[in-house]
CSV table of C-alpha atoms and ligand atoms in Angstrom, one decimal:
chain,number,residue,atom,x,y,z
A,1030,UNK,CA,13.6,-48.8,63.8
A,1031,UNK,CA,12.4,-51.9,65.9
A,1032,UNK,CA,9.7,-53.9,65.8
A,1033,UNK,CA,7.1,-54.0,68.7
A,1034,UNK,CA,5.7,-57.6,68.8
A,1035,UNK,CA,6.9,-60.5,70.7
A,1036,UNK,CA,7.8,-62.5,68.2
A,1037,UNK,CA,10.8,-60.2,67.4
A,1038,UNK,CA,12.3,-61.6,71.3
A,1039,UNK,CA,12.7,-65.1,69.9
A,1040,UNK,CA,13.4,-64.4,66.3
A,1041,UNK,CA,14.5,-60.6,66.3
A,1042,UNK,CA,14.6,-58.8,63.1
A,1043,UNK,CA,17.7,-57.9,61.0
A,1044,UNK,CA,16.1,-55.8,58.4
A,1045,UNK,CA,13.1,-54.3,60.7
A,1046,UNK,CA,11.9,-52.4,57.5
A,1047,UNK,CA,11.2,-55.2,55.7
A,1048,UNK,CA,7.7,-57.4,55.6
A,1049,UNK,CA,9.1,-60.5,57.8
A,1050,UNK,CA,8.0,-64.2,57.2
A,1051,UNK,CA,8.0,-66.9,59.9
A,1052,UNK,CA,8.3,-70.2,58.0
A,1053,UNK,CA,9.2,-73.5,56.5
A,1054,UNK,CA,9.4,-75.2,53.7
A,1055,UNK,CA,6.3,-77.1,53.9
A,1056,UNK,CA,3.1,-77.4,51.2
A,1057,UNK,CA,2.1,-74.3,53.8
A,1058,UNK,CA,4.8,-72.9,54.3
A,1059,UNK,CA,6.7,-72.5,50.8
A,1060,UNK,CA,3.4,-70.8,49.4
A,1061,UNK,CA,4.3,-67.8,50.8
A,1062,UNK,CA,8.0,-68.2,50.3
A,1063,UNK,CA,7.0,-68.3,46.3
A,1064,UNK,CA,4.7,-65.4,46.6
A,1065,UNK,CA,7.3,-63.3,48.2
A,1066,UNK,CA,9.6,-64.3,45.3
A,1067,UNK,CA,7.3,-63.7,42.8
A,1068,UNK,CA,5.9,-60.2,43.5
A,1069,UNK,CA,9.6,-59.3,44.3
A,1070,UNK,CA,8.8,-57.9,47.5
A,1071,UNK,CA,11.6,-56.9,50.2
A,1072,UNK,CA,11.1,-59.7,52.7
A,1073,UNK,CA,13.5,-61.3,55.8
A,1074,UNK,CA,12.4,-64.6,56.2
A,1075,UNK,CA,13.0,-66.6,59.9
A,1076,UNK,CA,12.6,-70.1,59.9
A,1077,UNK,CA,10.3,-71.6,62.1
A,1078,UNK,CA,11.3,-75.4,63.0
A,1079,UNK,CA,8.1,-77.2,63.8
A,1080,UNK,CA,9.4,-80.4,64.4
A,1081,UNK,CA,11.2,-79.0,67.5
A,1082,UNK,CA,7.5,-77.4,68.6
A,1083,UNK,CA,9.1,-74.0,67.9
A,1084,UNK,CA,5.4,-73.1,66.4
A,1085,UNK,CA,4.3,-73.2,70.2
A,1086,UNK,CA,6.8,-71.2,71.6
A,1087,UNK,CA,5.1,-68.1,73.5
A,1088,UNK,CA,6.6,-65.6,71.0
A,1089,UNK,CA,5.3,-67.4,68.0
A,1090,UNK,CA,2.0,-68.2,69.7
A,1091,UNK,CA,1.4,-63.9,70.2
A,1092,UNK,CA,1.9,-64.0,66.3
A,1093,UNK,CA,-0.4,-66.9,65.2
A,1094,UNK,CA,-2.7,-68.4,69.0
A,1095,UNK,CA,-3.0,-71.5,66.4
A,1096,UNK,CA,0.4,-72.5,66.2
A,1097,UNK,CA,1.2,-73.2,63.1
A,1098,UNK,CA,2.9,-71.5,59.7
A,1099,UNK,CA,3.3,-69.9,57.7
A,1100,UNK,CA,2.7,-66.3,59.5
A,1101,UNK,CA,3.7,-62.8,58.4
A,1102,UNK,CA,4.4,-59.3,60.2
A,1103,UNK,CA,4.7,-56.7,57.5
A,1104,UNK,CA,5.6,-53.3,59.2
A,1105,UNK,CA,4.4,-51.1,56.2
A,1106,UNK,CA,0.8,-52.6,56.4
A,1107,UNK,CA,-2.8,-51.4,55.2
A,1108,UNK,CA,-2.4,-47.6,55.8
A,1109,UNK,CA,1.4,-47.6,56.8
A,1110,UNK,CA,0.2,-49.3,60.1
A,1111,UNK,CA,2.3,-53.3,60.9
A,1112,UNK,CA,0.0,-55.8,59.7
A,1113,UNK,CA,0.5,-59.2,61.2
A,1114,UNK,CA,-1.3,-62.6,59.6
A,1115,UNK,CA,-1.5,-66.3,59.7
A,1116,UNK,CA,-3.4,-68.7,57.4
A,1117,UNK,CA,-1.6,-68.7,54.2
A,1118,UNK,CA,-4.4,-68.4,52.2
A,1119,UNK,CA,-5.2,-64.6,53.9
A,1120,UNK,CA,-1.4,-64.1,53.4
A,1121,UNK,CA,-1.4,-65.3,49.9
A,1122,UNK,CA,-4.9,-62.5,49.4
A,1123,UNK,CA,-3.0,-59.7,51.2
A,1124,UNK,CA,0.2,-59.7,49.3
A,1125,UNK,CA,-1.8,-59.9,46.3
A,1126,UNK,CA,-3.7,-56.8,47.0
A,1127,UNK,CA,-0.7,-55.1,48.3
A,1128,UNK,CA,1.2,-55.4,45.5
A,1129,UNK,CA,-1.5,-55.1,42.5
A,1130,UNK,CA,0.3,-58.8,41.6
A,1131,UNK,CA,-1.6,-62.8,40.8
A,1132,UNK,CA,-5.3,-61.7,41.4
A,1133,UNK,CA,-7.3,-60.0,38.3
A,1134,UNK,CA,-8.5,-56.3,39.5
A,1135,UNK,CA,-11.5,-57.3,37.6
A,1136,UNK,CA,-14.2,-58.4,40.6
A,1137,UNK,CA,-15.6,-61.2,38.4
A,1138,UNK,CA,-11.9,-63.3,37.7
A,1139,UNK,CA,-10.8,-62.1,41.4
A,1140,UNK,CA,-13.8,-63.7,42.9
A,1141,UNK,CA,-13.0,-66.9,41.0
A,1142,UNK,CA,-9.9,-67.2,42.1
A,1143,UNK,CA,-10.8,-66.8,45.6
A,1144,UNK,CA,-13.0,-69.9,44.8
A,1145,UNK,CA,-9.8,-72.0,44.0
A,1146,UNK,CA,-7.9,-70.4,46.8
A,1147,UNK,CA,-10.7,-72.0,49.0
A,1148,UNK,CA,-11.0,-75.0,47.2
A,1149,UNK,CA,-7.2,-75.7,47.9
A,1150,UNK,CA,-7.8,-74.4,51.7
A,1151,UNK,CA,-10.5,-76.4,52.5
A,1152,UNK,CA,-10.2,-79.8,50.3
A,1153,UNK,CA,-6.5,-80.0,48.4
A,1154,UNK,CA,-4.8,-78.8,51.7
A,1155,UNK,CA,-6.4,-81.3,54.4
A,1156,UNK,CA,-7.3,-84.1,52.2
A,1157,UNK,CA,-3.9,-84.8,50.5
A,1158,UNK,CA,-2.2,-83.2,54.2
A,1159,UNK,CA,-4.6,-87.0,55.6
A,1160,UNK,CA,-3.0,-88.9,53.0
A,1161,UNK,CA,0.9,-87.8,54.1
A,1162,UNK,CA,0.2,-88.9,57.7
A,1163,UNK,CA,-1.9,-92.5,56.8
A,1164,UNK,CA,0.5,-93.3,54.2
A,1165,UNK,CA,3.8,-91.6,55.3
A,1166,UNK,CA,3.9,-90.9,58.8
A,1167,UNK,CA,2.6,-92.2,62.3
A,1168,UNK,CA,-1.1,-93.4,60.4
A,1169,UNK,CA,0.7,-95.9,58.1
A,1170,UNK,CA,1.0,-98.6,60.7
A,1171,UNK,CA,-2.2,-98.8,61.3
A,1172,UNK,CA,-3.4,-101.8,60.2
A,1173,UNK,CA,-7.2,-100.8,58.9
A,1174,UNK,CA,-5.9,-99.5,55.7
A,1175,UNK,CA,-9.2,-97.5,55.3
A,1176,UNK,CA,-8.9,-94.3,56.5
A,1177,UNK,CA,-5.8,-93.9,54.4
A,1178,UNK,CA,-8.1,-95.3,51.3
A,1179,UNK,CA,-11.2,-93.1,52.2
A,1180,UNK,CA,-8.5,-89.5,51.3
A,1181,UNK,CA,-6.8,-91.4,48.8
A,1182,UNK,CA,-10.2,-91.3,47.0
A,1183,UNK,CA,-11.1,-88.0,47.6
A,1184,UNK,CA,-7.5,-86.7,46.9
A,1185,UNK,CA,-7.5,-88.6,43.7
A,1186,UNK,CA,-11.1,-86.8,43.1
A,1187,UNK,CA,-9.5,-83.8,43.5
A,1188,UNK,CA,-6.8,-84.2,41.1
A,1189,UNK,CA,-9.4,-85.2,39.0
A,1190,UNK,CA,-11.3,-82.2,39.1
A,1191,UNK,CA,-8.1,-79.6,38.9
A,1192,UNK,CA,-6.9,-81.6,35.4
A,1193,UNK,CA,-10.4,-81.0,33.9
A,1194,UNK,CA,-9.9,-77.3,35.2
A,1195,UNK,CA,-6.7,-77.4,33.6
A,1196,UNK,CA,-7.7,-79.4,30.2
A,1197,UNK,CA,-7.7,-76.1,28.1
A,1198,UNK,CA,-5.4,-74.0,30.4
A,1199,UNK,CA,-2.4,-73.1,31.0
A,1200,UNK,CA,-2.9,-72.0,35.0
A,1201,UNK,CA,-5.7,-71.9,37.0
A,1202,UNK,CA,-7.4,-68.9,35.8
A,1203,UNK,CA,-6.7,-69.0,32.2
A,1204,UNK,CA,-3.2,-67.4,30.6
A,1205,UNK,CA,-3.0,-65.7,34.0
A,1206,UNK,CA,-0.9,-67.3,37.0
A,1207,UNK,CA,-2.1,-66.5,40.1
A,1208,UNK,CA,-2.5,-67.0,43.7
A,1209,UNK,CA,-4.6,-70.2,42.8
A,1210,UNK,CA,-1.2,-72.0,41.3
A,1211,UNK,CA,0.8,-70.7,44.1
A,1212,UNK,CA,-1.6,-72.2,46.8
A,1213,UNK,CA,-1.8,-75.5,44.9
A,1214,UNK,CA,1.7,-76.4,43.5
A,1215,UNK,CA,3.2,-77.0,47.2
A,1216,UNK,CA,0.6,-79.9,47.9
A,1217,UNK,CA,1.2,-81.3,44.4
A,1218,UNK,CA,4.4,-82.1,45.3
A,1219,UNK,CA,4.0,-83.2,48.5
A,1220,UNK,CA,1.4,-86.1,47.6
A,1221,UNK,CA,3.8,-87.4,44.7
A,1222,UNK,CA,7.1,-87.3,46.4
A,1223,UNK,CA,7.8,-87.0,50.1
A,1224,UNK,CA,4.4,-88.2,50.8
A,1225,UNK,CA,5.1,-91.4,48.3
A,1226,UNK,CA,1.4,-91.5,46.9
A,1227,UNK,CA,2.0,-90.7,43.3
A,1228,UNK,CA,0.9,-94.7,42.6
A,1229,UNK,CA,-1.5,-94.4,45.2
A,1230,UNK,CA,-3.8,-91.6,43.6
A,1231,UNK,CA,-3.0,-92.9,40.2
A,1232,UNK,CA,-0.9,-89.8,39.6
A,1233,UNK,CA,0.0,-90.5,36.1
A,1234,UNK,CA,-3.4,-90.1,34.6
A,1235,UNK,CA,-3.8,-86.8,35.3
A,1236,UNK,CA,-2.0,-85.5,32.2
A,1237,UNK,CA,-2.8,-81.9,32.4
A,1238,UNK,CA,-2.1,-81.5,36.3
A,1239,UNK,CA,1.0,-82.9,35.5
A,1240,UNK,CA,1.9,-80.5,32.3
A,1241,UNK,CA,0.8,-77.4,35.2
A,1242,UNK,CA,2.9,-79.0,37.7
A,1243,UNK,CA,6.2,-78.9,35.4
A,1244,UNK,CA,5.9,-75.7,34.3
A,1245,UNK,CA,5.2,-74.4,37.4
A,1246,UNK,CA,8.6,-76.1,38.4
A,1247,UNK,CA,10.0,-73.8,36.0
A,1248,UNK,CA,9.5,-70.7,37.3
A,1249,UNK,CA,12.6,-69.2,38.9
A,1250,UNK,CA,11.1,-67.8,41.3
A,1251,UNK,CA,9.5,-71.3,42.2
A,1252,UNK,CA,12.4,-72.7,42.3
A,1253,UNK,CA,13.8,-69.9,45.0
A,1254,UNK,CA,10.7,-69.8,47.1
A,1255,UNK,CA,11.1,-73.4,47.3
A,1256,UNK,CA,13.8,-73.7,49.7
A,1257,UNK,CA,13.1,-70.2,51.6
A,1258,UNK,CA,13.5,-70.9,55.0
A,1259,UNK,CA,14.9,-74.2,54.1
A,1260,UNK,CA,18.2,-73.2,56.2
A,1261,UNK,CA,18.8,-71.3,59.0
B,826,GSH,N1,-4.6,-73.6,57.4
B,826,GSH,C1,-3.3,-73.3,57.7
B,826,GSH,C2,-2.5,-74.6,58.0
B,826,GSH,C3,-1.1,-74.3,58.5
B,826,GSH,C4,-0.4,-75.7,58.8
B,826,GSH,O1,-1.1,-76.7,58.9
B,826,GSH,N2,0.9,-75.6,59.0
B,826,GSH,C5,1.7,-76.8,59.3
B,826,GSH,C6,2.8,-77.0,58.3
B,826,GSH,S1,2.2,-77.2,56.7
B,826,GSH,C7,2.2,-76.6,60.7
B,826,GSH,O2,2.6,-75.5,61.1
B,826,GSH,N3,2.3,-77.7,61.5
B,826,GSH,C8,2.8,-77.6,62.8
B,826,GSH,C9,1.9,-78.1,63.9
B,826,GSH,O3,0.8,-78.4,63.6
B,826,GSH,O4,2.4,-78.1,65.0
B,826,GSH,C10,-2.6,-72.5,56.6
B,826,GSH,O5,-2.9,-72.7,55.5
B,826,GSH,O6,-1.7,-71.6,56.9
């Protein structure tokens, strides 16, 4: 069996039966790397190194025109036809739905945690993603400090709204883990420790984020997903 995309020229396929992953370990990136280990799904993964612009390579540009991962090519898609997908939250959906697994088949609790898969896409994700580059990369030499400030705030509103959702539970959507945690626990991480803002957004008061964040940690799975891709 091979593969007919282009991606499979620059990062050709070992196991071309399996659903393949283009990644790295980044708040993005190791979402999908946890799903995969989570639903237990058969998966090769191919890193992706963005720092060396791979993520613009022709090859990886037929797979995902925006350039950027995580992206996915599952040969056994939606009706046994290949299925290839970029945006981690669509990835994070689809392998949900495909294996029955982290999203409630009742429409009421699966809509809702759609609504916190989109509240991490569209606020945790680029707000707290604003804070890594003022504070940790090219932004933090700038010498008007308040850019950086203005998504410190609103990351630290955030946080403030995710420990009131997780005051009297466990994960996201109750007793149930889900997608929601998955999407959420990369950027978590991110902002405390390699983005050095845990003082910044006042980290330490949000007691119940940080309960969720630990035993998230403790997952096995977690743990693996964490570092898929992290080598070649
Ligand atoms: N909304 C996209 C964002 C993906 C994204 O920003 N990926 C980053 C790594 S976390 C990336 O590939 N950056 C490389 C670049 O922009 O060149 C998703 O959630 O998949």
């Amino acid at each position: 069996m091979t593969l007919d995309h282009p991606i499979f020229t620059r990062w050709p396929a070992q196991y071309p039966g399996r659903l393949q992953l283009f990644s790295l370990p980044t708040p993005n990136g190791v979402k999908v790397g946890i799903m995969l280990e989570e639903t237990g799904l058969e998966y090769e993964a191919h890193r992706v190194d963005i720092m060396a612009d791979e993520s613009h390579d022709p090859a990886f540009l037929a797979l995902n025109p925006n350039g950027k991962i995580p992206a996915i090519y599952d040969p056994d898609g939606p009706s046994g036809k290949p299925l290839a997908l970029f945006e981690s939250g669509a990835i994070l959906l689809y392998l949900a739905d495909k294996t029955g697994q982290f999203i409630s088949a009742d429409p009421n609790t699966r809509f809702e945690t759609i609504q916190w898969l989109m509240w991490q896409m569209g606020g945790v994700g680029p707000m707290f993603g604003q804070v890594g580059f003022f504070n940790k990369f090219s932004g933090k030499d700038y010498e008007d400090k308040r850019p950086r400030d203005r998504y410190v705030t609103e990351s630290a509103r955030l946080l403030n709204v995710l420990d009131d959702r997780l005051a009297h539970r466990d994960w996201v959507m109750g007793d149930d883990y889900s997608i929601a945690d998955i999407s959420l626990l990369g950027w978590v991480r991110n902002l405390i420790g390699f983005y050095e803002a845990r003082e910044l957004v006042g980290f330490d008061r949000f007691l119940h984020v940080q309960a969720w964040f630990n035993r998230s940690l403790e997952r096995p799975a977690v743990q693996r997903g964490l570092v898929v891709t992290a080598t070649n």
